[in-house]
Structures are given as structure tokens and as C-alpha cells.
């Protein structure tokens, strides 16, 4: 998710009043008495019902109100990129199609949001009867979370009704000694106290959320014909949180860790195609499991770099970026600029939950200088309006930007070609480089702005990332 990659603090603790199948309101309320802390929802799936071999979920970008200029949308997204820290802390296999034929899939509708932009949402439902909620799809984290009732003054406003565990017939408290409990380590093999519930907290760069873990049924799909209900989902209800998640009601982790949706489903591979940044109408699709695939002459593949074993780096999908070209010019960037060091520093990850790509400063400055040399428009200070440090003044607010060559990211064995609209952004009379610098030695991130209109396949088992240009609104 959008982040400054500050250290995550996770503080689970045991709580042992009498818990039955439904968490009582006074017990849920007790978590709101804690200091600004955190809880992330764990999505821990059982085998999909009805022999489903894949999960298909709609994706859409969170969009701004039409009256909000694109420059402000970028500024808000960049602010979240820089300040919100994502949590990066085994799964069961997806069932094979019983007839050996095409994989069964389910789909879920998603919705646009106002007033903020910069992330992509997927929609899922929790409980019986199911309550639908939108959550940010994030390949840079593992955990899933949502707000739960009762949720008072310490909760943020969300665009969907709160899930209330007391209103669901399938809710249960997750035992403290469950392998999915954050408290299992604190028990050190000892038997948990009777009625033990794992209440925990997690802080972010500028945000926090807190609550208790439970188990519930999750539903994917927008209609009875394409729904899949998954029982035994271990998750955490947040009933105290900072106001830093506008436009969603939680987050879906798609990272490499054991608690991500990908790992819990044993999906093996997943794919998505992100619709253009300023397309306010289209949706695209996230597919998890055997049906996730891309084909064609334009498909390129690059291996993942082995992630460090230490959390949170163990969650990330690292890539080996060896160079960058602007048009036909290969920029003079050291091939080690994006290397992952033995101590876990450096490297470059691909992240659907971060908007603006950040690059090691030595590389960023080369790109910045090359772009500036090609543009004849007057430079203007766009830092306050956009948060981006290289902007140009267009003749008018409605003027089209001039033509620019494509930018090529040279990965190990594969080139990713970005058209100008995937590395430059215009709005409110300014035209800016949609990238920012990162301290040399810090981790670089390929954000979702650079991934727009790109069909991307993560093959976790083969340890490869494949991609091809696509018109994502038609997929």
C-alpha cells in the first residue's frame, strides 16, 4: 500500500474474557480504549466452494470528484505514498475443476470513490448475511482488514456499511493458539487461557488501527450465479483507527507472505490489468488461480529476485531493473542502482498499492534531466500543487501536452515500454513527471501509475512476472 516504508510495530496481546460465537459489543468497545494502535484483517481462506479453481474479482481505481483537479489528485496520492506505511508481515490449495475442464471463476463488482484517488479497489463481502465492502488491492502487503461495528469516534467514515459480528451467524472468535493468530508466538506452546482472544495493534507511518481477530465466511461475486462463499476466514475487526484510508473500508494483501490472499488460496499465480489513471468509468479484473494468464506476441517475462527472509521485505515482489531508456537513448545509470543488498536494503519492488514510482536518487536525477532536456515548455514549480518536482506550464488548462518518446524499463530478460501518458501526467495547466526520488540505498518502487494499461501476471510458483501492453478497460 501507499507508504514511506517506516518500521511497522505490531503488538498482539492475549485477552481472555468469555468469548462465544459472537463477540459482545462491550468487548469490541474495549479495543477502542487503546492508544492509537492497529489491527489488520487476516484473510485466511479454506478451499473454494463448488470446486472453483480460480477467483475473479473486479478492480477499479479510486477516483476524485470531477471538480477536483488532477494535480490535487496526484498530490493527495503522493502524500499517501509518502506517509502511509503498509503492513508486510499457510494456505490451502484452490480446488481443481471437477471435470478437468476450464477453471470455474467468480466475479465481483467494484465501485468508484470520491473524493480521493490513487488506489485500486476490489469488493468482497463478509458474514452471514454478507455485508459488502471495498478494499484496496495491494501487492505490497499480506494482510486484510476492515472496520467493524461498534465503531465510534475513533473510526473513519467509509463508503459501505460496517460489518457487525453480532449480526452474523457465521462469526467466531479465532482461538489464540490458532496458527493464524498473531498471539500464537506469545503462547510459546502453552495452552491458551479459556476463552482467549487475540487483540492486537499495528502502527503505520502516520496511521494506526486496532481490534481483535475472528473467523468468518467471506463471499466473492456480485450475483448468485457467480458467487463463491469461503468459510473459515481468519480476520481482524478494526473498531478504532486513524482517518487515513479514505475511499475504502480496508485492504486486501496480495503479497508473498503466508497470510496474503494469494498464499491463503494457494493460488499459484494471479493477474490484473489496471485501467488508466483518469478513466472514471471503466473497471478491470483481478484473477487468482489457474485462470490467471496472458498470451500473445507482446508478452515479456522477468524473474523475481529472491526476497530477504526478514519481514517486511519477505512480502515484496522484487525485480531486477538493470537500466532505463528514454526513446532511443540509454540513460547512464549504474547497473547497481537498483540492486538488492545482502542486508535487505535497496532493490526495486512492483506494488499495486503505491501510486507514484519512486527511484533511487542517482537514477531519478538522470531521468529528470533527460525529460527536462526534451521538453521546450517553460518549467514551473508544481511541488505545492502536485507534490512532483519536475513540472512544465502548458499554454492553457485545456492544452494537450506535446509528444514525448516512450520510456523503457530494462528488466532482467524483458523490457517494459511505457508510453508518455504512463510516466507524465497533466492537469490544471501543468504537465509533470509522475515519478519521485528515493534516497540512494533505500528501496525503489514501481507504482501503479506506471502499470496502467499493462496486463500483468504474477506467477508465484515459477517465480516470474510477465506483462504485456493492453487496453485494460476491455479485459
Short mmCIF file of C-alpha atoms in Angstrom, two decimals:
data_model
loop_
_atom_site.label_atom_id
_atom_site.label_comp_id
_atom_site.label_asym_id
_atom_site.label_seq_id
_atom_site.Cartn_x
_atom_site.Cartn_y
_atom_site.Cartn_z
CA UNK A 1 0.00 0.00 0.00
CA UNK A 2 0.94 3.66 -0.16
CA UNK A 3 3.87 4.03 2.11
CA UNK A 4 7.03 5.63 3.34
CA UNK A 5 8.22 2.18 4.42
CA UNK A 6 8.71 3.21 8.02
CA UNK A 7 9.16 0.42 10.51
CA UNK A 8 5.99 -1.45 11.34
CA UNK A 9 5.16 -2.00 15.01
CA UNK A 10 2.93 -4.97 15.74
CA UNK A 11 1.81 -5.61 19.31
CA UNK A 12 -0.54 -8.60 19.75
CA UNK A 13 -1.72 -9.41 23.24
CA UNK A 14 -3.93 -12.01 24.90
CA UNK A 15 -7.38 -11.20 26.21
CA UNK A 16 -9.48 -13.79 27.96
CA UNK A 17 -12.97 -12.72 28.92
CA UNK A 18 -15.59 -15.27 27.95
CA UNK A 19 -15.97 -15.26 24.17
CA UNK A 20 -18.60 -17.31 22.40
CA UNK A 21 -19.54 -17.40 18.73
CA UNK A 22 -20.37 -13.70 18.71
CA UNK A 23 -18.09 -11.03 20.12
CA UNK A 24 -20.04 -8.92 22.57
CA UNK A 25 -20.32 -5.19 21.98
CA UNK A 26 -18.64 -4.29 25.27
CA UNK A 27 -15.68 -6.48 24.39
CA UNK A 28 -15.36 -4.93 20.94
CA UNK A 29 -15.64 -1.47 22.52
CA UNK A 30 -12.77 -2.24 24.85
CA UNK A 31 -10.32 -2.12 21.95
CA UNK A 32 -11.29 1.48 21.25
CA UNK A 33 -9.90 2.41 24.65
CA UNK A 34 -6.39 1.55 23.45
CA UNK A 35 -3.94 4.18 22.28
CA UNK A 36 -3.69 4.73 18.51
CA UNK A 37 -2.72 1.20 17.56
CA UNK A 38 -3.61 -1.24 14.82
CA UNK A 39 -5.33 -4.35 13.52
CA UNK A 40 -5.11 -5.76 10.07
CA UNK A 41 -7.68 -8.13 8.77
CA UNK A 42 -6.33 -11.56 8.03
CA UNK A 43 -7.90 -13.21 5.01
CA UNK A 44 -7.27 -16.91 5.52
CA UNK A 45 -9.26 -18.98 3.09
CA UNK A 46 -10.45 -22.52 3.04
CA UNK A 47 -10.83 -24.42 -0.23
CA UNK A 48 -13.23 -22.61 -2.53
CA UNK A 49 -16.76 -23.93 -2.62
CA UNK A 50 -18.24 -25.70 -5.63
CA UNK A 51 -14.88 -26.82 -6.96
CA UNK A 52 -13.92 -23.32 -8.01
CA UNK A 53 -10.36 -23.26 -9.30
CA UNK A 54 -9.94 -19.52 -9.68
CA UNK A 55 -11.26 -16.33 -8.18
CA UNK A 56 -12.14 -13.41 -10.44
CA UNK A 57 -12.65 -10.02 -8.81
CA UNK A 58 -13.43 -6.66 -10.37
CA UNK A 59 -10.97 -3.81 -9.86
CA UNK A 60 -11.47 -0.10 -10.21
CA UNK A 61 -9.43 2.94 -9.35
CA UNK A 62 -10.47 5.23 -6.53
CA UNK A 63 -11.28 8.45 -8.34
CA UNK A 64 -11.61 12.02 -7.37
CA UNK A 65 -14.68 14.16 -7.69
CA UNK A 66 -14.84 15.56 -11.27
CA UNK A 67 -14.42 19.03 -9.78
CA UNK A 68 -11.09 18.18 -8.17
CA UNK A 69 -8.15 18.92 -10.48
CA UNK A 70 -5.87 16.08 -11.48
CA UNK A 71 -2.94 17.92 -9.90
CA UNK A 72 -4.62 17.76 -6.50
CA UNK A 73 -5.46 14.08 -7.02
CA UNK A 74 -1.78 13.37 -7.67
CA UNK A 75 -0.73 15.45 -4.69
CA UNK A 76 -3.11 13.53 -2.40
CA UNK A 77 -1.95 10.18 -3.79
CA UNK A 78 1.69 11.16 -3.37
CA UNK A 79 1.03 12.27 0.20
CA UNK A 80 -0.36 8.83 0.97
CA UNK A 81 2.54 7.18 -0.86
CA UNK A 82 4.98 9.00 1.36
CA UNK A 83 3.21 8.74 4.69
CA UNK A 84 1.10 5.60 4.95
CA UNK A 85 3.05 2.50 5.91
CA UNK A 86 1.78 -0.88 4.80
CA UNK A 87 1.93 -3.97 6.94
CA UNK A 88 4.09 -6.65 5.32
CA UNK A 89 4.20 -9.10 7.76
CA UNK A 90 -0.26 -21.47 5.06
CA UNK A 91 -2.64 -21.53 2.68
CA UNK A 92 -4.90 -24.20 1.21
CA UNK A 93 -4.94 -25.10 -2.45
CA UNK A 94 -7.67 -23.93 -4.79
CA UNK A 95 -9.80 -26.89 -5.77
CA UNK A 96 -9.39 -28.21 -9.29
CA UNK A 97 -12.34 -28.11 -11.66
CA UNK A 98 -14.11 -31.47 -11.16
CA UNK A 99 -14.40 -32.21 -14.87
CA UNK A 100 -10.82 -31.28 -15.62
CA UNK A 101 -12.06 -28.52 -17.90
CA UNK A 102 -11.85 -24.76 -17.72
CA UNK A 103 -11.46 -23.31 -14.27
CA UNK A 104 -14.56 -22.01 -12.57
CA UNK A 105 -14.34 -18.31 -11.76
CA UNK A 106 -16.40 -15.83 -9.83
CA UNK A 107 -16.57 -12.10 -10.36
CA UNK A 108 -17.24 -9.20 -8.04
CA UNK A 109 -18.34 -5.69 -8.96
CA UNK A 110 -16.40 -2.72 -7.64
CA UNK A 111 -17.19 0.95 -7.26
CA UNK A 112 -15.54 4.30 -7.74
CA UNK A 113 -14.89 6.57 -4.81
CA UNK A 114 -14.93 10.25 -4.01
CA UNK A 115 -13.07 12.35 -3.12
CA UNK A 116 -9.58 10.76 -3.26
CA UNK A 117 -7.71 8.85 -5.94
CA UNK A 118 -4.58 6.83 -6.42
CA UNK A 119 -5.50 3.27 -5.46
CA UNK A 120 -7.44 0.38 -6.99
CA UNK A 121 -10.33 -1.26 -5.15
CA UNK A 122 -11.75 -4.74 -5.10
CA UNK A 123 -15.06 -5.62 -3.45
CA UNK A 124 -15.73 -8.61 -1.23
CA UNK A 125 -18.34 -9.50 1.36
CA UNK A 126 -18.11 -10.75 4.90
CA UNK A 127 -20.51 -12.60 7.19
CA UNK A 128 -23.95 -14.21 7.02
CA UNK A 129 -25.88 -12.36 5.74
CA UNK A 130 -22.97 -10.95 3.71
CA UNK A 131 -22.00 -7.29 4.03
CA UNK A 132 -20.12 -5.90 1.04
CA UNK A 133 -17.13 -3.60 1.42
CA UNK A 134 -14.46 -2.07 -0.88
CA UNK A 135 -10.80 -2.67 -0.05
CA UNK A 136 -7.53 -1.55 -1.60
CA UNK A 137 -5.83 -4.29 -3.64
CA UNK A 138 -2.21 -4.24 -2.51
CA UNK A 139 0.63 -6.43 -3.74
CA UNK A 140 2.92 -4.75 -1.21
CA UNK A 141 1.34 -6.30 1.89
CA UNK A 142 -0.03 -9.59 3.16
CA UNK A 143 -2.90 -8.84 5.50
CA UNK A 144 -6.56 -7.93 5.00
CA UNK A 145 -8.52 -5.61 7.26
CA UNK A 146 -11.85 -3.86 7.56
CA UNK A 147 -13.70 -1.76 10.13
CA UNK A 148 -16.25 -3.49 12.30
CA UNK A 149 -19.17 -2.30 14.40
CA UNK A 150 -19.31 -0.96 17.01
CA UNK A 151 -17.08 1.77 15.68
CA UNK A 152 -17.28 5.18 17.31
CA UNK A 153 -15.34 8.42 17.22
CA UNK A 154 -12.05 6.63 16.64
CA UNK A 155 -13.10 5.23 13.25
CA UNK A 156 -13.01 6.84 9.83
CA UNK A 157 -16.02 7.32 7.59
CA UNK A 158 -16.31 4.59 4.97
CA UNK A 159 -18.46 4.23 1.84
CA UNK A 160 -20.07 0.93 2.93
CA UNK A 161 -22.00 -0.28 5.98
CA UNK A 162 -19.89 -1.56 8.84
CA UNK A 163 -19.68 -5.30 9.30
CA UNK A 164 -21.15 -6.20 12.69
CA UNK A 165 -20.03 -9.58 14.08
CA UNK A 166 -23.06 -9.68 16.38
CA UNK A 167 -25.33 -9.69 13.30
CA UNK A 168 -23.63 -12.62 11.57
CA UNK A 169 -24.46 -16.27 12.18
CA UNK A 170 -21.03 -17.43 11.00
CA UNK A 171 -18.75 -15.29 13.15
CA UNK A 172 -16.46 -16.93 15.71
CA UNK A 173 -13.51 -15.75 17.73
CA UNK A 174 -10.21 -17.08 16.40
CA UNK A 175 -8.50 -19.21 19.09
CA UNK A 176 -5.28 -17.73 20.43
CA UNK A 177 -3.41 -20.93 19.64
CA UNK A 178 -4.51 -20.99 16.00
CA UNK A 179 -1.60 -20.99 13.57
CA UNK A 180 -3.27 -17.92 12.07
CA UNK A 181 -3.31 -15.97 15.33
CA UNK A 182 -0.86 -13.17 15.93
CA UNK A 183 -0.74 -14.28 19.55
CA UNK A 184 0.41 -17.85 18.95
CA UNK A 185 4.03 -16.81 19.33
CA UNK A 186 3.36 -15.22 22.71
CA UNK A 187 1.94 -18.53 23.98
CA UNK A 188 5.25 -20.28 23.24
CA UNK A 189 3.48 -23.63 23.00
CA UNK A 190 1.50 -23.23 26.23
CA UNK A 191 -2.25 -23.79 26.35
CA UNK A 192 -4.18 -20.53 25.95
CA UNK A 193 -6.38 -19.23 28.77
CA UNK A 194 -10.07 -20.23 28.49
CA UNK A 195 -11.93 -18.01 26.05
CA UNK A 196 -8.67 -16.36 24.96
CA UNK A 197 -8.99 -13.82 22.13
CA UNK A 198 -6.05 -12.25 20.32
CA UNK A 199 -6.31 -8.48 20.46
CA UNK A 200 -3.51 -6.73 18.67
CA UNK A 201 -2.39 -3.44 17.26
CA UNK A 202 -0.35 -2.24 14.36
CA UNK A 203 1.00 1.21 13.57
CA UNK A 204 1.82 2.80 10.23
CA UNK A 205 3.86 5.79 9.17
CA UNK A 206 1.10 8.22 10.12
CA UNK A 207 -1.79 5.87 10.88
CA UNK A 208 -2.98 3.06 13.07
CA UNK A 209 -5.84 0.64 13.57
CA UNK A 210 -6.75 -1.76 16.41
CA UNK A 211 -9.09 -4.66 17.17
CA UNK A 212 -9.50 -8.40 17.66
CA UNK A 213 -9.12 -11.48 15.45
CA UNK A 214 -12.05 -13.63 14.44
CA UNK A 215 -13.16 -16.24 11.90
CA UNK A 216 -15.87 -15.65 9.31
CA UNK A 217 -17.31 -16.57 5.92
CA UNK A 218 -16.21 -14.38 3.01
CA UNK A 219 -18.09 -14.10 -0.28
CA UNK A 220 -16.69 -13.24 -3.71
CA UNK A 221 -19.04 -12.43 -6.58
CA UNK A 222 -21.78 -9.94 -7.37
CA UNK A 223 -24.70 -12.28 -8.12
CA UNK A 224 -25.82 -15.77 -7.03
CA UNK A 225 -24.72 -17.20 -10.37
CA UNK A 226 -21.06 -16.27 -9.93
CA UNK A 227 -20.60 -16.25 -6.16
CA UNK A 228 -18.20 -18.33 -4.12
CA UNK A 229 -18.57 -18.45 -0.34
CA UNK A 230 -15.42 -19.27 1.64
CA UNK A 231 -15.85 -20.39 5.24
CA UNK A 232 -13.26 -20.21 7.98
CA UNK A 233 -11.65 -16.93 7.03
CA UNK A 234 -9.48 -15.71 9.88
CA UNK A 235 -9.58 -11.92 10.05
CA UNK A 236 -9.36 -8.99 12.40
CA UNK A 237 -12.09 -6.43 13.08
CA UNK A 238 -10.94 -2.86 13.49
CA UNK A 239 -13.06 -0.70 15.76
CA UNK A 240 -10.51 2.02 16.38
CA UNK A 241 -8.47 3.61 13.62
CA UNK A 242 -6.87 6.75 12.28
CA UNK A 243 -8.52 8.59 9.41
CA UNK A 244 -6.06 7.55 6.71
CA UNK A 245 -7.97 5.14 4.47
CA UNK A 246 -10.39 7.39 2.58
CA UNK A 247 -12.39 5.72 -0.17
CA UNK A 248 -12.15 2.19 1.18
CA UNK A 249 -13.18 0.14 4.17
CA UNK A 250 -9.98 -1.86 4.39
CA UNK A 251 -7.21 -3.56 2.45
CA UNK A 252 -6.56 -6.87 0.65
CA UNK A 253 -2.97 -8.06 0.85
CA UNK A 254 -1.65 -9.82 -2.27
CA UNK A 255 1.98 -10.13 -1.19
CA UNK A 256 4.32 -13.09 -0.92
CA UNK A 257 3.74 -13.75 2.80
CA UNK A 258 1.78 -16.66 4.22
CA UNK A 259 -1.21 -14.54 5.25
CA UNK A 260 -1.88 -12.86 1.89
CA UNK A 261 -4.93 -13.73 -0.17
CA UNK A 262 -2.65 -15.26 -2.79
CA UNK A 263 -0.89 -17.52 -0.31
CA UNK A 264 -4.00 -18.45 1.64
CA UNK A 265 -5.74 -19.60 -1.53
CA UNK A 266 -2.64 -21.39 -2.75
CA UNK A 267 -3.41 -19.56 -5.98
CA UNK A 268 -0.01 -20.16 -7.58
CA UNK A 269 -0.49 -17.19 -9.86
CA UNK A 270 -2.63 -14.08 -10.26
CA UNK A 271 -3.09 -11.32 -12.79
CA UNK A 272 -4.57 -7.87 -13.11
CA UNK A 273 -4.88 -5.08 -15.65
CA UNK A 274 -5.14 -1.57 -14.21
CA UNK A 275 -7.37 0.88 -16.08
CA UNK A 276 -5.96 4.34 -16.91
CA UNK A 277 -5.49 6.79 -14.08
CA UNK A 278 -8.07 9.31 -15.29
CA UNK A 279 -10.62 6.80 -16.62
CA UNK A 280 -13.51 7.32 -14.21
CA UNK A 281 -15.88 4.74 -15.71
CA UNK A 282 -14.03 1.51 -16.50
CA UNK A 283 -13.23 -1.45 -14.31
CA UNK A 284 -10.71 -4.23 -14.80
CA UNK A 285 -10.27 -7.67 -13.31
CA UNK A 286 -8.08 -9.39 -10.76
CA UNK A 287 -7.87 -13.16 -11.35
CA UNK A 288 -6.35 -15.56 -8.83
CA UNK A 289 -5.62 -19.19 -9.70
CA UNK A 290 -5.27 -21.28 -12.89
CA UNK A 291 -7.36 -18.90 -15.00
CA UNK A 292 -4.81 -16.13 -14.48
CA UNK A 293 -2.90 -15.99 -17.76
CA UNK A 294 -1.73 -13.69 -20.52
CA UNK A 295 -0.71 -14.67 -24.04
CA UNK A 296 0.42 -13.10 -27.28
CA UNK A 297 3.49 -11.91 -29.11
CA UNK A 298 3.93 -8.89 -26.85
CA UNK A 299 4.28 -10.82 -23.58
CA UNK A 300 7.60 -10.41 -21.79
CA UNK A 301 8.77 -12.19 -18.62
CA UNK A 302 11.35 -11.45 -15.96
CA UNK A 303 12.25 -13.48 -12.86
CA UNK A 304 11.54 -12.27 -9.36
CA UNK A 305 14.56 -11.54 -7.24
CA UNK A 306 14.58 -13.68 -4.10
CA UNK A 307 13.14 -11.62 -1.24
CA UNK A 308 15.03 -11.28 2.05
CA UNK A 309 13.76 -13.64 4.73
CA UNK A 310 13.21 -10.83 7.21
CA UNK A 311 9.81 -9.12 7.41
CA UNK A 312 8.60 -6.85 5.99
CA UNK A 313 10.92 -7.34 2.97
CA UNK A 314 9.88 -11.00 2.70
CA UNK A 315 6.48 -9.84 1.47
CA UNK A 316 7.63 -7.81 -1.54
CA UNK A 317 7.89 -8.82 -5.19
CA UNK A 318 11.42 -7.70 -6.08
CA UNK A 319 12.51 -7.24 -9.70
CA UNK A 320 15.94 -6.76 -11.27
CA UNK A 321 15.82 -3.40 -13.06
CA UNK A 322 19.09 -3.10 -14.96
CA UNK A 323 18.59 0.18 -16.82
CA UNK A 324 16.24 2.80 -18.25
CA UNK A 325 15.97 4.36 -21.71
CA UNK A 326 14.12 7.45 -22.89
CA UNK A 327 13.35 6.99 -26.53
CA UNK A 328 16.46 5.54 -28.18
CA UNK A 329 18.78 6.93 -25.50
CA UNK A 330 20.01 4.60 -22.81
CA UNK A 331 20.48 6.70 -19.67
CA UNK A 332 23.82 6.46 -17.90
CA UNK A 333 22.52 4.80 -14.76
CA UNK A 334 24.73 2.45 -12.79
CA UNK A 335 23.54 -1.16 -13.20
CA UNK A 336 23.79 -1.47 -9.42
CA UNK A 337 21.45 1.46 -8.74
CA UNK A 338 18.54 -0.90 -8.06
CA UNK A 339 20.43 -3.87 -6.62
CA UNK A 340 19.04 -5.60 -3.55
CA UNK A 341 21.76 -5.68 -0.92
CA UNK A 342 22.55 -8.60 1.38
CA UNK A 343 21.28 -6.60 4.37
CA UNK A 344 17.87 -6.13 2.71
CA UNK A 345 18.38 -2.52 1.67
CA UNK A 346 17.95 -1.26 -1.87
CA UNK A 347 16.20 -3.23 -4.58
CA UNK A 348 13.05 -2.42 -6.53
CA UNK A 349 9.57 -3.85 -5.94
CA UNK A 350 6.39 -3.78 -8.02
CA UNK A 351 3.45 -2.55 -5.97
CA UNK A 352 -0.21 -2.13 -6.94
CA UNK A 353 -0.90 -0.12 -3.78
CA UNK A 354 1.61 2.68 -4.36
CA UNK A 355 0.66 5.30 -6.94
CA UNK A 356 3.83 7.17 -7.92
CA UNK A 357 7.01 5.30 -8.82
CA UNK A 358 9.96 6.17 -6.60
CA UNK A 359 13.51 5.53 -7.78
CA UNK A 360 16.95 5.72 -6.21
CA UNK A 361 18.02 9.35 -6.44
CA UNK A 362 21.02 8.70 -8.70
CA UNK A 363 18.70 7.11 -11.28
CA UNK A 364 15.86 9.59 -10.80
CA UNK A 365 18.12 12.57 -11.47
CA UNK A 366 19.20 11.04 -14.80
CA UNK A 367 15.55 10.61 -15.84
CA UNK A 368 14.66 14.08 -14.66
CA UNK A 369 17.49 15.67 -16.63
CA UNK A 370 16.63 13.69 -19.79
CA UNK A 371 12.95 14.67 -19.65
CA UNK A 372 13.78 18.31 -18.97
CA UNK A 373 16.14 18.39 -21.95
CA UNK A 374 13.39 17.14 -24.31
CA UNK A 375 10.60 19.48 -23.21
CA UNK A 376 10.58 23.02 -24.60
CA UNK A 377 7.75 24.24 -22.36
CA UNK A 378 8.69 26.57 -19.50
CA UNK A 379 9.39 24.80 -16.24
CA UNK A 380 7.10 25.69 -13.35
CA UNK A 381 7.06 24.97 -9.64
CA UNK A 382 4.45 22.24 -9.24
CA UNK A 383 5.60 20.95 -5.87
CA UNK A 384 2.81 22.57 -3.88
CA UNK A 385 0.03 21.68 -6.33
CA UNK A 386 1.15 18.17 -7.29
CA UNK A 387 3.91 17.07 -4.93
CA UNK A 388 6.06 16.38 -8.01
CA UNK A 389 9.31 18.29 -8.54
CA UNK A 390 9.53 18.44 -12.36
CA UNK A 391 6.56 20.23 -13.94
CA UNK A 392 6.02 22.32 -17.04
CA UNK A 393 3.45 25.03 -17.74
CA UNK A 394 1.05 24.23 -20.57
CA UNK A 395 -0.20 27.14 -22.73
CA UNK A 396 -3.65 26.75 -21.16
CA UNK A 397 -5.54 24.43 -18.83
CA UNK A 398 -7.06 22.67 -21.84
CA UNK A 399 -3.88 22.40 -23.92
CA UNK A 400 -2.72 18.93 -24.92
CA UNK A 401 0.83 18.05 -23.83
CA UNK A 402 3.48 17.80 -26.56
CA UNK A 403 4.60 14.45 -27.92
CA UNK A 404 7.22 12.56 -25.93
CA UNK A 405 9.09 9.31 -26.64
CA UNK A 406 8.33 6.17 -24.70
CA UNK A 407 10.33 5.24 -21.64
CA UNK A 408 11.70 1.70 -21.42
CA UNK A 409 12.41 -0.07 -18.15
CA UNK A 410 15.03 -2.74 -18.83
CA UNK A 411 14.39 -5.69 -16.56
CA UNK A 412 16.35 -8.91 -16.48
CA UNK A 413 15.35 -10.53 -19.80
CA UNK A 414 12.38 -8.23 -20.50
CA UNK A 415 11.72 -4.61 -21.48
CA UNK A 416 8.65 -2.78 -20.19
CA UNK A 417 7.76 0.07 -22.56
CA UNK A 418 5.87 2.98 -21.02
CA UNK A 419 4.10 5.46 -23.30
CA UNK A 420 4.37 9.11 -22.32
CA UNK A 421 0.97 9.05 -20.59
CA UNK A 422 2.30 6.40 -18.21
CA UNK A 423 5.21 8.47 -16.94
CA UNK A 424 3.93 12.05 -17.45
CA UNK A 425 0.69 13.45 -16.03
CA UNK A 426 -1.18 16.63 -16.94
CA UNK A 427 -3.89 18.63 -15.22
CA UNK A 428 -4.76 22.19 -14.23
CA UNK A 429 -2.40 23.62 -16.81
CA UNK A 430 0.70 21.73 -15.66
CA UNK A 431 2.45 18.68 -17.05
CA UNK A 432 4.67 16.74 -14.69
CA UNK A 433 7.00 13.75 -14.47
CA UNK A 434 4.99 11.19 -12.47
CA UNK A 435 7.98 9.86 -10.55
CA UNK A 436 9.87 10.90 -7.47
CA UNK A 437 13.28 10.34 -5.99
CA UNK A 438 14.17 7.93 -3.22
CA UNK A 439 17.25 8.12 -1.03
CA UNK A 440 20.10 6.14 -2.58
CA UNK A 441 20.24 2.76 -0.88
CA UNK A 442 16.54 2.82 0.01
CA UNK A 443 14.01 0.57 -1.70
CA UNK A 444 12.63 1.76 -5.05
CA UNK A 445 9.02 1.08 -6.04
CA UNK A 446 7.29 0.61 -9.39
CA UNK A 447 3.91 2.21 -8.68
CA UNK A 448 0.52 1.65 -10.23
CA UNK A 449 0.61 4.80 -12.37
CA UNK A 450 3.35 3.19 -14.44
CA UNK A 451 1.36 -0.08 -14.52
CA UNK A 452 -1.78 1.39 -16.12
CA UNK A 453 -2.92 -0.32 -19.33
CA UNK A 454 -0.49 -3.17 -18.69
CA UNK A 455 -1.72 -6.76 -18.30
CA UNK A 456 0.46 -8.21 -15.53
CA UNK A 457 0.79 -11.83 -14.37
CA UNK A 458 2.49 -12.84 -11.13
CA UNK A 459 3.46 -16.50 -11.34
CA UNK A 460 4.39 -17.20 -7.74
CA UNK A 461 5.32 -20.83 -8.33
CA UNK A 462 7.52 -20.15 -11.34
CA UNK A 463 8.89 -17.01 -9.67
CA UNK A 464 8.29 -14.82 -12.71
CA UNK A 465 6.48 -11.62 -13.61
CA UNK A 466 5.00 -11.44 -17.12
CA UNK A 467 3.46 -8.37 -18.74
CA UNK A 468 2.12 -7.02 -22.00
CA UNK A 469 0.57 -3.69 -23.04
CA UNK A 470 -3.23 -3.91 -23.12
CA UNK A 471 -6.40 -1.85 -23.16
CA UNK A 472 -7.43 -2.79 -19.64
CA UNK A 473 -10.98 -1.42 -19.87
CA UNK A 474 -11.79 -4.12 -22.44
CA UNK A 475 -10.45 -7.09 -20.43
#
